[in-house]
Amino acid sequence: MSKNKTTGHKAAHSSQRKKEVEARSCIRYRCGLTNTIQDVLNHRPGWVEVKDDAEWDFNWCDVGWLRENFDHSYMEEHVRICHFRNHYELTRKNLMVKNLKRYRKTLEREVGRLEAAKCDFFPRTFELPSEYHIFVEEFKKSPGNTWIMKPVARSQGKGIFLFRKLKDIIDWRKDGSRSEEQKDEAQVESYVAQRYIENPYLIAGRKFDLRVYVLVTSYIPLKAWLYRDGFARFSNTRFSLSSIDDQYVHLTNVAVQKTAPDYDPEKGCKWQMQQLRWYLTAKHGFETVQTLFKEIDNVFIRSLLSVQKTIINDKHCFELYGYDILLDQDLKPWLIEVNASPSLTASSQEDYDLKYRLLEDTLHIVDMEGRLTGKEKRIGGFDLMWNDGPVYTDVGLEALGSSCLVANTHLGCVNDREKQLQQLLKPFPGQKKT
């Protein structure tokens, strides 16, 4: 197809989409959650909530609803839903590691070790009870090291503990040796055993991790957006390896930290991503921090590519992932986990404002109203990071020279979204600008 024809086809498609939107007097949405997303949907002009079995155009559901209903739902062309069918390939701890290991092996075989080394951002991990014997071999190679046990399908720090002795996890070994019939009677909960990062980067003596938001609107081709804002979640207690049983030292989950006796809800335990980037730049310099954030970008891209062929792509689906990244003393980023349902419940007014903006911009990108061209590289606080290949920024390319390509990612940078959205989102004829 010639370029002119392609352009004409895209314009016709955009025009058709707008006609479809105008034909519907409103966008009917269903929402299975009662937090910030409900507020964002309520305030969106022309959107109306429907209940129970009524027909809907947009569904922000939880993963339980998806599991029970997705396969039985007929969806028209325009309909959108907030999860991919088998999202768990990236968001279950054991499957994420399995897919990353497989992807790394493929890269080593097809491209070489140097390329495969770019996937070395997750700790040594084994699934228990199924990989217990392989785990024991690895454990014995480095006695005295700290390991962390996590249930593969739980969140908010539930069921997690640290250990240094095999006897602490003997129950999983017993479960792993049971017969198939016995397993059917009472399903063993799978865990991952993971090398604990013993040298985390500390600020004021406290451990923290990063929560970063990535929006995927398509897997084939892969199209992924990175949000500029995010936050660092701090533990409430100073870090020490002498107390491996103290969750307040080792787990940064807000659900855990807010139960600490000296937790201050007004002060909270979060820093905005901009604040963290400023701090690190002041301490380590611009170049070092620029390199760190490029390595964090690499974590997002490689993890998404590792499941690209596994996730069932569907034009009706999109997914807002919450990535958890830990930095060590050498400023190396480690991928801890990816969440399919990152918490949208606010822990403070500042947290509410961040999540409100994030969700509002997510809806702008999903574009039920048909206001976009599909060529945008930035929408509100989101920057297009990958579009069937790396995306580069347009700004300053001439000055820098054509050989100097700058990635279109701005995590922890200024988020002047209101101004950008005013320029980008033109109202329909007859519609007042909101």
Short mmCIF file of C-alpha atoms in Angstrom, two decimals:
data_model
loop_
_atom_site.label_atom_id
_atom_site.label_comp_id
_atom_site.label_asym_id
_atom_site.label_seq_id
_atom_site.Cartn_x
_atom_site.Cartn_y
_atom_site.Cartn_z
CA MET A 1 0.00 0.00 0.00
CA SER A 2 1.41 3.45 -0.94
CA LYS A 3 2.09 6.10 1.69
CA ASN A 4 -0.75 8.35 0.43
CA LYS A 5 -3.20 5.47 0.57
CA THR A 6 -2.04 4.57 4.09
CA THR A 7 -2.51 8.17 5.24
CA GLY A 8 -5.95 8.25 3.62
CA HIS A 9 -6.89 4.97 5.30
CA LYS A 10 -5.80 6.31 8.73
CA ALA A 11 -7.77 9.53 8.21
CA ALA A 12 -10.83 7.53 7.14
CA HIS A 13 -10.48 5.29 10.21
CA SER A 14 -10.20 8.32 12.52
CA SER A 15 -13.22 9.92 10.85
CA GLN A 16 -15.22 6.69 11.17
CA ARG A 17 -14.32 6.44 14.88
CA LYS A 18 -15.51 10.00 15.49
CA LYS A 19 -18.82 9.28 13.73
CA GLU A 20 -19.29 6.17 15.90
CA VAL A 21 -18.63 8.23 19.05
CA GLU A 22 -21.01 11.01 17.96
CA ALA A 23 -23.68 8.40 17.21
CA ARG A 24 -23.52 7.32 20.86
CA SER A 25 -24.94 10.08 23.03
CA CYS A 26 -22.80 8.95 25.98
CA ILE A 27 -20.14 6.44 26.99
CA ARG A 28 -21.54 3.81 29.34
CA TYR A 29 -19.03 2.59 31.88
CA ARG A 30 -18.93 -0.15 34.46
CA CYS A 31 -16.56 0.11 37.44
CA GLY A 32 -15.82 -2.69 39.90
CA LEU A 33 -13.76 -0.52 42.28
CA THR A 34 -14.78 2.20 44.73
CA ASN A 35 -11.63 4.32 44.94
CA THR A 36 -9.95 7.04 42.84
CA ILE A 37 -10.92 5.49 39.48
CA GLN A 38 -14.61 5.79 40.41
CA ASP A 39 -14.13 9.53 40.98
CA VAL A 40 -12.28 9.98 37.67
CA LEU A 41 -14.99 8.14 35.72
CA ASN A 42 -17.78 10.07 37.52
CA HIS A 43 -16.27 13.41 36.53
CA ARG A 44 -15.58 12.56 32.89
CA PRO A 45 -17.92 14.60 30.63
CA GLY A 46 -20.42 12.47 28.71
CA TRP A 47 -19.71 9.26 30.68
CA VAL A 48 -22.56 7.50 32.49
CA GLU A 49 -22.28 4.62 34.95
CA VAL A 50 -24.32 1.46 34.34
CA LYS A 51 -24.92 -1.32 36.85
CA ASP A 52 -25.22 -5.10 36.89
CA ASP A 53 -26.08 -6.64 33.52
CA ALA A 54 -26.61 -3.43 31.56
CA GLU A 55 -24.61 -3.00 28.35
CA TRP A 56 -21.34 -1.09 28.70
CA ASP A 57 -18.71 0.52 26.44
CA PHE A 58 -15.91 0.71 29.00
CA ASN A 59 -15.17 -1.57 31.95
CA TRP A 60 -12.68 -0.93 34.75
CA CYS A 61 -12.95 -4.34 36.40
CA ASP A 62 -10.89 -6.30 38.89
CA VAL A 63 -9.04 -9.41 37.76
CA GLY A 64 -11.61 -11.68 39.45
CA TRP A 65 -14.39 -10.30 37.24
CA LEU A 66 -12.17 -10.75 34.19
CA ARG A 67 -11.43 -14.38 35.04
CA GLU A 68 -15.13 -15.23 35.40
CA ASN A 69 -16.62 -13.17 32.56
CA PHE A 70 -14.11 -12.36 29.81
CA ASP A 71 -14.47 -15.58 27.83
CA HIS A 72 -18.29 -15.31 27.84
CA SER A 73 -18.47 -11.65 26.80
CA TYR A 74 -19.09 -10.46 23.26
CA MET A 75 -17.43 -7.10 22.71
CA GLU A 76 -18.21 -4.69 19.92
CA GLU A 77 -15.44 -2.89 18.04
CA HIS A 78 -15.40 0.23 20.27
CA VAL A 79 -15.53 -1.53 23.66
CA ARG A 80 -12.52 -1.34 26.04
CA ILE A 81 -11.58 -3.27 29.19
CA CYS A 82 -8.69 -2.66 31.61
CA HIS A 83 -6.87 -6.04 31.55
CA PHE A 84 -5.46 -8.46 29.00
CA ARG A 85 -6.92 -11.94 29.20
CA ASN A 86 -3.75 -13.59 30.60
CA HIS A 87 -2.16 -10.56 32.25
CA TYR A 88 -0.79 -12.90 34.96
CA GLU A 89 2.06 -13.99 32.63
CA LEU A 90 3.78 -10.79 33.74
CA THR A 91 2.13 -10.10 37.08
CA ARG A 92 2.40 -13.46 38.87
CA LYS A 93 5.84 -13.58 40.46
CA ASN A 94 6.72 -17.11 39.27
CA LEU A 95 5.49 -16.60 35.69
CA MET A 96 7.25 -13.24 35.37
CA VAL A 97 10.59 -14.88 36.23
CA LYS A 98 9.89 -17.90 34.00
CA ASN A 99 9.19 -15.62 31.01
CA LEU A 100 12.24 -13.45 31.73
CA LYS A 101 14.52 -16.50 31.97
CA ARG A 102 13.18 -17.86 28.69
CA TYR A 103 13.58 -14.48 26.97
CA ARG A 104 17.15 -14.16 28.25
CA LYS A 105 18.02 -17.64 26.90
CA THR A 106 16.51 -16.77 23.50
CA LEU A 107 18.56 -13.56 23.34
CA GLU A 108 21.75 -15.42 24.27
CA ARG A 109 21.12 -18.02 21.56
CA GLU A 110 20.03 -15.62 18.81
CA VAL A 111 21.97 -12.41 19.54
CA GLY A 112 24.70 -13.15 22.08
CA ARG A 113 25.65 -12.94 25.74
CA LEU A 114 26.10 -9.18 25.73
CA GLU A 115 22.46 -8.64 24.71
CA ALA A 116 21.22 -11.32 27.14
CA ALA A 117 23.08 -9.56 29.97
CA LYS A 118 20.67 -6.64 29.57
CA CYS A 119 18.08 -8.91 31.26
CA ASP A 120 20.14 -9.34 34.42
CA PHE A 121 17.86 -7.14 36.51
CA PHE A 122 15.97 -9.73 38.56
CA PRO A 123 17.41 -11.65 41.55
CA ARG A 124 18.09 -15.42 41.47
CA THR A 125 14.60 -16.92 41.85
CA PHE A 126 13.16 -20.43 42.26
CA GLU A 127 9.58 -21.63 42.42
CA LEU A 128 8.72 -23.79 45.43
CA PRO A 129 7.84 -26.54 45.90
CA SER A 130 8.46 -27.55 42.23
CA GLU A 131 12.09 -26.32 42.04
CA TYR A 132 13.01 -27.15 45.62
CA HIS A 133 15.94 -29.44 44.78
CA ILE A 134 17.53 -26.96 42.34
CA PHE A 135 17.04 -24.25 44.93
CA VAL A 136 18.83 -26.32 47.62
CA GLU A 137 21.88 -26.70 45.35
CA GLU A 138 22.02 -22.94 44.83
CA PHE A 139 21.41 -22.26 48.53
CA LYS A 140 24.37 -24.44 49.55
CA LYS A 141 26.74 -22.54 47.24
CA SER A 142 26.48 -19.45 49.42
CA PRO A 143 25.57 -20.37 53.02
CA GLY A 144 24.63 -17.46 55.27
CA ASN A 145 23.03 -15.41 52.50
CA THR A 146 19.56 -14.02 53.08
CA TRP A 147 16.63 -15.23 50.95
CA ILE A 148 13.07 -13.95 50.76
CA MET A 149 9.94 -16.11 50.35
CA LYS A 150 6.87 -14.69 48.59
CA PRO A 151 3.53 -16.31 47.70
CA VAL A 152 3.23 -16.04 43.90
CA ALA A 153 -0.33 -14.71 43.80
CA ARG A 154 -0.69 -12.51 46.87
CA SER A 155 -0.09 -8.79 47.26
CA GLN A 156 0.42 -6.02 49.85
CA GLY A 157 3.24 -7.92 51.56
CA LYS A 158 1.02 -10.79 52.69
CA GLY A 159 2.78 -14.10 53.41
CA ILE A 160 6.31 -12.74 52.84
CA PHE A 161 9.21 -13.65 55.14
CA LEU A 162 13.04 -13.71 55.11
CA PHE A 163 15.19 -16.73 55.98
CA ARG A 164 18.80 -17.93 56.16
CA LYS A 165 18.33 -21.61 57.08
CA LEU A 166 16.76 -24.43 55.06
CA LYS A 167 14.86 -25.71 58.08
CA ASP A 168 12.77 -22.50 57.93
CA ILE A 169 11.15 -23.67 54.70
CA ILE A 170 10.97 -27.42 55.31
CA ASP A 171 7.17 -27.40 54.94
CA TRP A 172 7.46 -26.57 51.25
CA ARG A 173 9.77 -29.51 50.69
CA LYS A 174 7.20 -31.84 52.27
CA ASP A 175 4.45 -30.42 50.08
CA GLY A 176 6.59 -30.87 46.97
CA SER A 177 7.04 -34.59 47.57
CA ARG A 178 3.31 -35.38 47.75
CA SER A 179 1.60 -37.48 45.12
CA GLU A 180 -0.61 -35.94 42.39
CA GLU A 181 -3.77 -37.31 44.08
CA GLN A 182 -2.83 -35.68 47.37
CA LYS A 183 -2.09 -32.40 45.62
CA ASP A 184 -5.57 -32.42 44.10
CA GLU A 185 -7.12 -32.82 47.53
CA ALA A 186 -5.47 -29.69 48.91
CA GLN A 187 -3.69 -27.44 46.41
CA VAL A 188 -0.27 -26.34 47.63
CA GLU A 189 0.25 -22.59 47.49
CA SER A 190 3.26 -21.84 45.30
CA TYR A 191 5.97 -19.51 46.54
CA VAL A 192 9.09 -18.04 45.03
CA ALA A 193 12.38 -18.12 46.92
CA GLN A 194 14.48 -15.16 45.84
CA ARG A 195 17.94 -13.92 46.73
CA TYR A 196 17.35 -10.96 49.01
CA ILE A 197 19.07 -7.73 47.95
CA GLU A 198 21.29 -7.30 51.02
CA ASN A 199 22.79 -3.96 49.96
CA PRO A 200 19.82 -1.71 49.13
CA TYR A 201 20.37 1.98 48.48
CA LEU A 202 19.41 3.80 51.69
CA ILE A 203 18.19 7.33 52.33
CA ALA A 204 18.41 8.44 55.98
CA GLY A 205 19.22 4.79 56.78
CA ARG A 206 15.93 3.54 55.36
CA LYS A 207 15.18 1.14 52.53
CA PHE A 208 12.77 2.15 49.75
CA ASP A 209 11.47 0.93 46.42
CA LEU A 210 9.99 2.74 43.43
CA ARG A 211 6.42 2.46 42.14
CA VAL A 212 6.33 3.33 38.44
CA TYR A 213 3.34 3.22 36.08
CA VAL A 214 3.47 1.75 32.57
CA LEU A 215 0.43 1.63 30.28
CA VAL A 216 0.27 -0.98 27.50
CA THR A 217 -2.38 -0.46 24.82
CA SER A 218 -1.22 -3.26 22.49
CA TYR A 219 1.18 -6.22 22.58
CA ILE A 220 1.22 -6.90 18.83
CA PRO A 221 2.70 -4.51 17.93
CA LEU A 222 3.95 -3.58 21.39
CA LYS A 223 2.87 -0.05 22.33
CA ALA A 224 3.84 1.13 25.83
CA TRP A 225 3.62 4.47 27.65
CA LEU A 226 5.64 5.56 30.70
CA TYR A 227 4.15 7.95 33.28
CA ARG A 228 6.34 10.85 34.45
CA ASP A 229 5.13 10.73 38.05
CA GLY A 230 5.52 7.89 40.51
CA PHE A 231 6.87 7.60 44.02
CA ALA A 232 9.41 6.03 46.34
CA ARG A 233 7.93 4.01 49.23
CA PHE A 234 10.07 4.02 52.36
CA SER A 235 10.19 1.60 55.25
CA ASN A 236 9.40 3.13 58.62
CA THR A 237 12.42 1.66 60.42
CA ARG A 238 16.17 1.94 59.78
CA PHE A 239 17.63 -0.86 57.69
CA SER A 240 19.54 -3.69 59.35
CA LEU A 241 20.23 -7.31 58.40
CA SER A 242 20.42 -8.29 62.07
CA SER A 243 16.61 -8.33 62.34
CA ILE A 244 15.31 -10.33 59.38
CA ASP A 245 11.98 -10.97 61.12
CA ASP A 246 11.05 -7.27 61.28
CA GLN A 247 8.68 -6.50 58.38
CA TYR A 248 8.84 -2.76 59.07
CA VAL A 249 12.55 -2.86 58.16
CA HIS A 250 12.39 -4.98 55.03
CA LEU A 251 8.98 -4.50 53.36
CA THR A 252 8.15 -1.12 51.85
CA ASN A 253 4.49 -1.88 51.06
CA VAL A 254 2.25 0.89 52.40
CA ALA A 255 -0.22 -1.79 53.58
CA VAL A 256 2.55 -3.09 55.88
CA GLN A 257 4.12 0.24 56.91
CA LYS A 258 0.86 1.91 57.97
CA THR A 259 0.44 -0.73 60.71
CA ALA A 260 3.74 0.30 62.36
CA PRO A 261 3.21 1.69 65.90
CA ASP A 262 4.99 4.98 65.08
CA TYR A 263 3.52 5.46 61.58
CA ASP A 264 2.40 9.06 60.95
CA PRO A 265 -0.43 9.15 58.36
CA GLU A 266 0.10 12.88 57.74
CA LYS A 267 3.80 12.45 57.00
CA GLY A 268 3.34 9.08 55.28
CA CYS A 269 6.29 7.16 53.87
CA LYS A 270 6.45 8.34 50.25
CA TRP A 271 8.56 10.68 48.16
CA GLN A 272 7.37 11.89 44.77
CA MET A 273 9.55 10.62 41.89
CA GLN A 274 10.70 14.17 41.05
CA GLN A 275 11.91 14.64 44.63
CA LEU A 276 13.89 11.38 44.45
CA ARG A 277 15.44 12.26 41.09
CA TRP A 278 16.50 15.70 42.42
CA TYR A 279 18.03 14.09 45.53
CA LEU A 280 19.99 11.49 43.53
CA THR A 281 21.18 14.13 41.02
CA ALA A 282 22.41 16.40 43.82
CA LYS A 283 24.28 13.49 45.39
CA HIS A 284 25.64 11.61 42.36
CA GLY A 285 25.54 14.04 39.45
CA PHE A 286 23.44 14.39 36.30
CA GLU A 287 25.27 11.77 34.16
CA THR A 288 25.09 9.00 36.78
CA VAL A 289 21.37 9.54 37.37
CA GLN A 290 20.68 9.76 33.63
CA THR A 291 22.35 6.34 33.23
CA LEU A 292 20.32 4.92 36.14
CA PHE A 293 17.01 6.04 34.63
CA LYS A 294 18.03 4.59 31.22
CA GLU A 295 18.62 1.26 32.99
CA ILE A 296 15.18 1.53 34.62
CA ASP A 297 13.66 2.10 31.14
CA ASN A 298 15.45 -1.07 30.03
CA VAL A 299 13.68 -3.02 32.81
CA PHE A 300 10.26 -1.96 31.49
CA ILE A 301 11.02 -2.70 27.84
CA ARG A 302 12.72 -6.07 28.37
CA SER A 303 10.04 -7.34 30.76
CA LEU A 304 7.27 -6.41 28.28
CA LEU A 305 9.15 -7.99 25.36
CA SER A 306 9.59 -11.17 27.43
CA VAL A 307 5.80 -11.71 27.46
CA GLN A 308 4.95 -10.15 24.09
CA LYS A 309 4.41 -13.52 22.38
CA THR A 310 2.72 -15.06 25.43
CA ILE A 311 0.08 -12.44 26.26
CA ILE A 312 -3.11 -12.87 24.23
CA ASN A 313 -3.29 -9.59 22.33
CA ASP A 314 -6.79 -8.14 22.02
CA LYS A 315 -7.74 -4.73 20.59
CA HIS A 316 -10.35 -4.34 23.35
CA CYS A 317 -7.74 -4.57 26.13
CA PHE A 318 -5.27 -2.24 27.79
CA GLU A 319 -3.35 -2.59 31.04
CA LEU A 320 -1.99 -0.10 33.58
CA TYR A 321 0.92 -1.87 35.30
CA GLY A 322 2.48 -0.86 38.61
CA TYR A 323 6.20 -1.72 38.50
CA ASP A 324 8.14 -2.16 41.74
CA ILE A 325 11.85 -1.39 41.34
CA LEU A 326 14.56 -1.56 44.02
CA LEU A 327 17.91 0.26 43.80
CA ASP A 328 21.06 -1.21 45.36
CA GLN A 329 24.09 0.68 46.69
CA ASP A 330 25.69 0.64 43.23
CA LEU A 331 22.57 2.31 41.78
CA LYS A 332 21.64 -0.84 39.91
CA PRO A 333 17.86 -1.23 39.44
CA TRP A 334 16.26 -4.59 40.30
CA LEU A 335 12.78 -5.64 39.19
CA ILE A 336 10.91 -6.88 42.25
CA GLU A 337 7.46 -7.42 40.74
CA VAL A 338 4.81 -6.08 38.36
CA ASN A 339 1.23 -5.45 39.55
CA ALA A 340 -1.83 -5.85 37.32
CA SER A 341 -3.97 -4.00 39.86
CA PRO A 342 -1.72 -1.32 41.38
CA SER A 343 -3.36 0.28 44.38
CA LEU A 344 -5.59 3.20 43.38
CA THR A 345 -6.57 3.94 46.97
CA ALA A 346 -4.90 7.14 48.16
CA SER A 347 -2.81 7.33 51.33
CA SER A 348 -2.78 11.17 51.37
CA GLN A 349 -4.11 14.15 49.38
CA GLU A 350 -0.86 14.30 47.38
CA ASP A 351 -1.18 10.59 46.59
CA TYR A 352 -4.82 11.08 45.54
CA ASP A 353 -3.89 13.92 43.19
CA LEU A 354 -1.15 11.82 41.56
CA LYS A 355 -3.45 8.84 41.02
CA TYR A 356 -6.30 11.04 39.78
CA ARG A 357 -4.03 12.60 37.13
CA LEU A 358 -2.61 9.18 36.21
CA LEU A 359 -6.07 7.68 35.65
CA GLU A 360 -7.36 10.73 33.81
CA ASP A 361 -4.42 10.49 31.39
CA THR A 362 -4.96 6.74 31.02
CA LEU A 363 -8.51 7.46 29.82
CA HIS A 364 -7.16 10.14 27.45
CA ILE A 365 -4.90 7.51 25.82
CA VAL A 366 -7.62 4.84 25.66
CA ASP A 367 -9.54 7.63 23.86
CA MET A 368 -13.13 6.41 23.93
CA GLU A 369 -14.10 9.87 22.63
CA GLY A 370 -12.01 9.53 19.46
CA ARG A 371 -10.08 12.80 19.86
CA LEU A 372 -6.56 11.55 19.02
CA THR A 373 -4.78 10.93 15.70
CA GLY A 374 -2.78 7.90 16.91
CA LYS A 375 0.52 9.67 16.15
CA GLU A 376 0.96 11.34 19.55
CA LYS A 377 4.23 10.82 21.42
CA ARG A 378 2.98 12.46 24.60
CA ILE A 379 -0.46 12.57 26.19
CA GLY A 380 -0.67 14.39 29.53
CA GLY A 381 1.84 12.81 31.92
CA PHE A 382 2.43 9.79 29.66
CA ASP A 383 5.29 9.57 27.16
CA LEU A 384 5.27 6.96 24.39
CA MET A 385 8.23 4.73 25.26
CA TRP A 386 7.89 1.91 22.72
CA ASN A 387 5.91 1.69 19.48
CA ASP A 388 7.00 -1.54 17.77
CA GLY A 389 10.51 -0.24 18.51
CA PRO A 390 12.13 2.48 20.65
CA VAL A 391 10.61 5.97 20.48
CA TYR A 392 12.91 9.01 20.45
CA THR A 393 12.16 12.56 21.49
CA ASP A 394 11.73 15.28 18.85
CA VAL A 395 13.09 18.03 21.08
CA GLY A 396 16.60 19.24 20.38
CA LEU A 397 17.47 16.58 17.81
CA GLU A 398 18.75 19.16 15.31
CA ALA A 399 20.96 20.81 17.90
CA LEU A 400 22.26 17.48 19.19
CA GLY A 401 22.89 16.06 15.73
CA SER A 402 20.98 13.31 13.98
CA SER A 403 23.33 10.61 15.35
CA CYS A 404 22.32 11.44 18.94
CA LEU A 405 18.95 9.84 19.61
CA VAL A 406 17.35 10.60 22.97
CA ALA A 407 14.78 8.18 24.41
CA ASN A 408 11.28 9.64 24.77
CA THR A 409 11.10 8.87 28.51
CA HIS A 410 10.91 11.45 31.30
CA LEU A 411 10.39 9.54 34.56
CA GLY A 412 10.77 11.92 37.50
CA CYS A 413 10.93 14.99 35.22
CA VAL A 414 8.58 17.99 35.15
CA ASN A 415 4.98 16.97 34.44
CA ASP A 416 3.35 20.06 32.85
CA ARG A 417 0.40 17.96 31.74
CA GLU A 418 -2.38 20.59 31.93
CA LYS A 419 -0.66 22.84 29.41
CA GLN A 420 0.15 19.91 27.11
CA LEU A 421 -3.42 18.55 27.26
CA GLN A 422 -4.92 21.96 26.43
CA GLN A 423 -2.87 22.06 23.23
CA LEU A 424 -3.52 18.40 22.38
CA LEU A 425 -7.18 17.69 23.12
CA LYS A 426 -9.44 19.74 20.89
CA PRO A 427 -13.15 19.53 21.75
CA PHE A 428 -15.69 18.25 19.21
CA PRO A 429 -17.67 20.88 17.26
CA GLY A 430 -20.44 22.18 19.51
CA GLN A 431 -18.75 20.85 22.64
CA LYS A 432 -17.43 23.31 25.20
CA LYS A 433 -13.78 22.93 26.14
CA THR A 434 -13.52 21.46 29.65
#
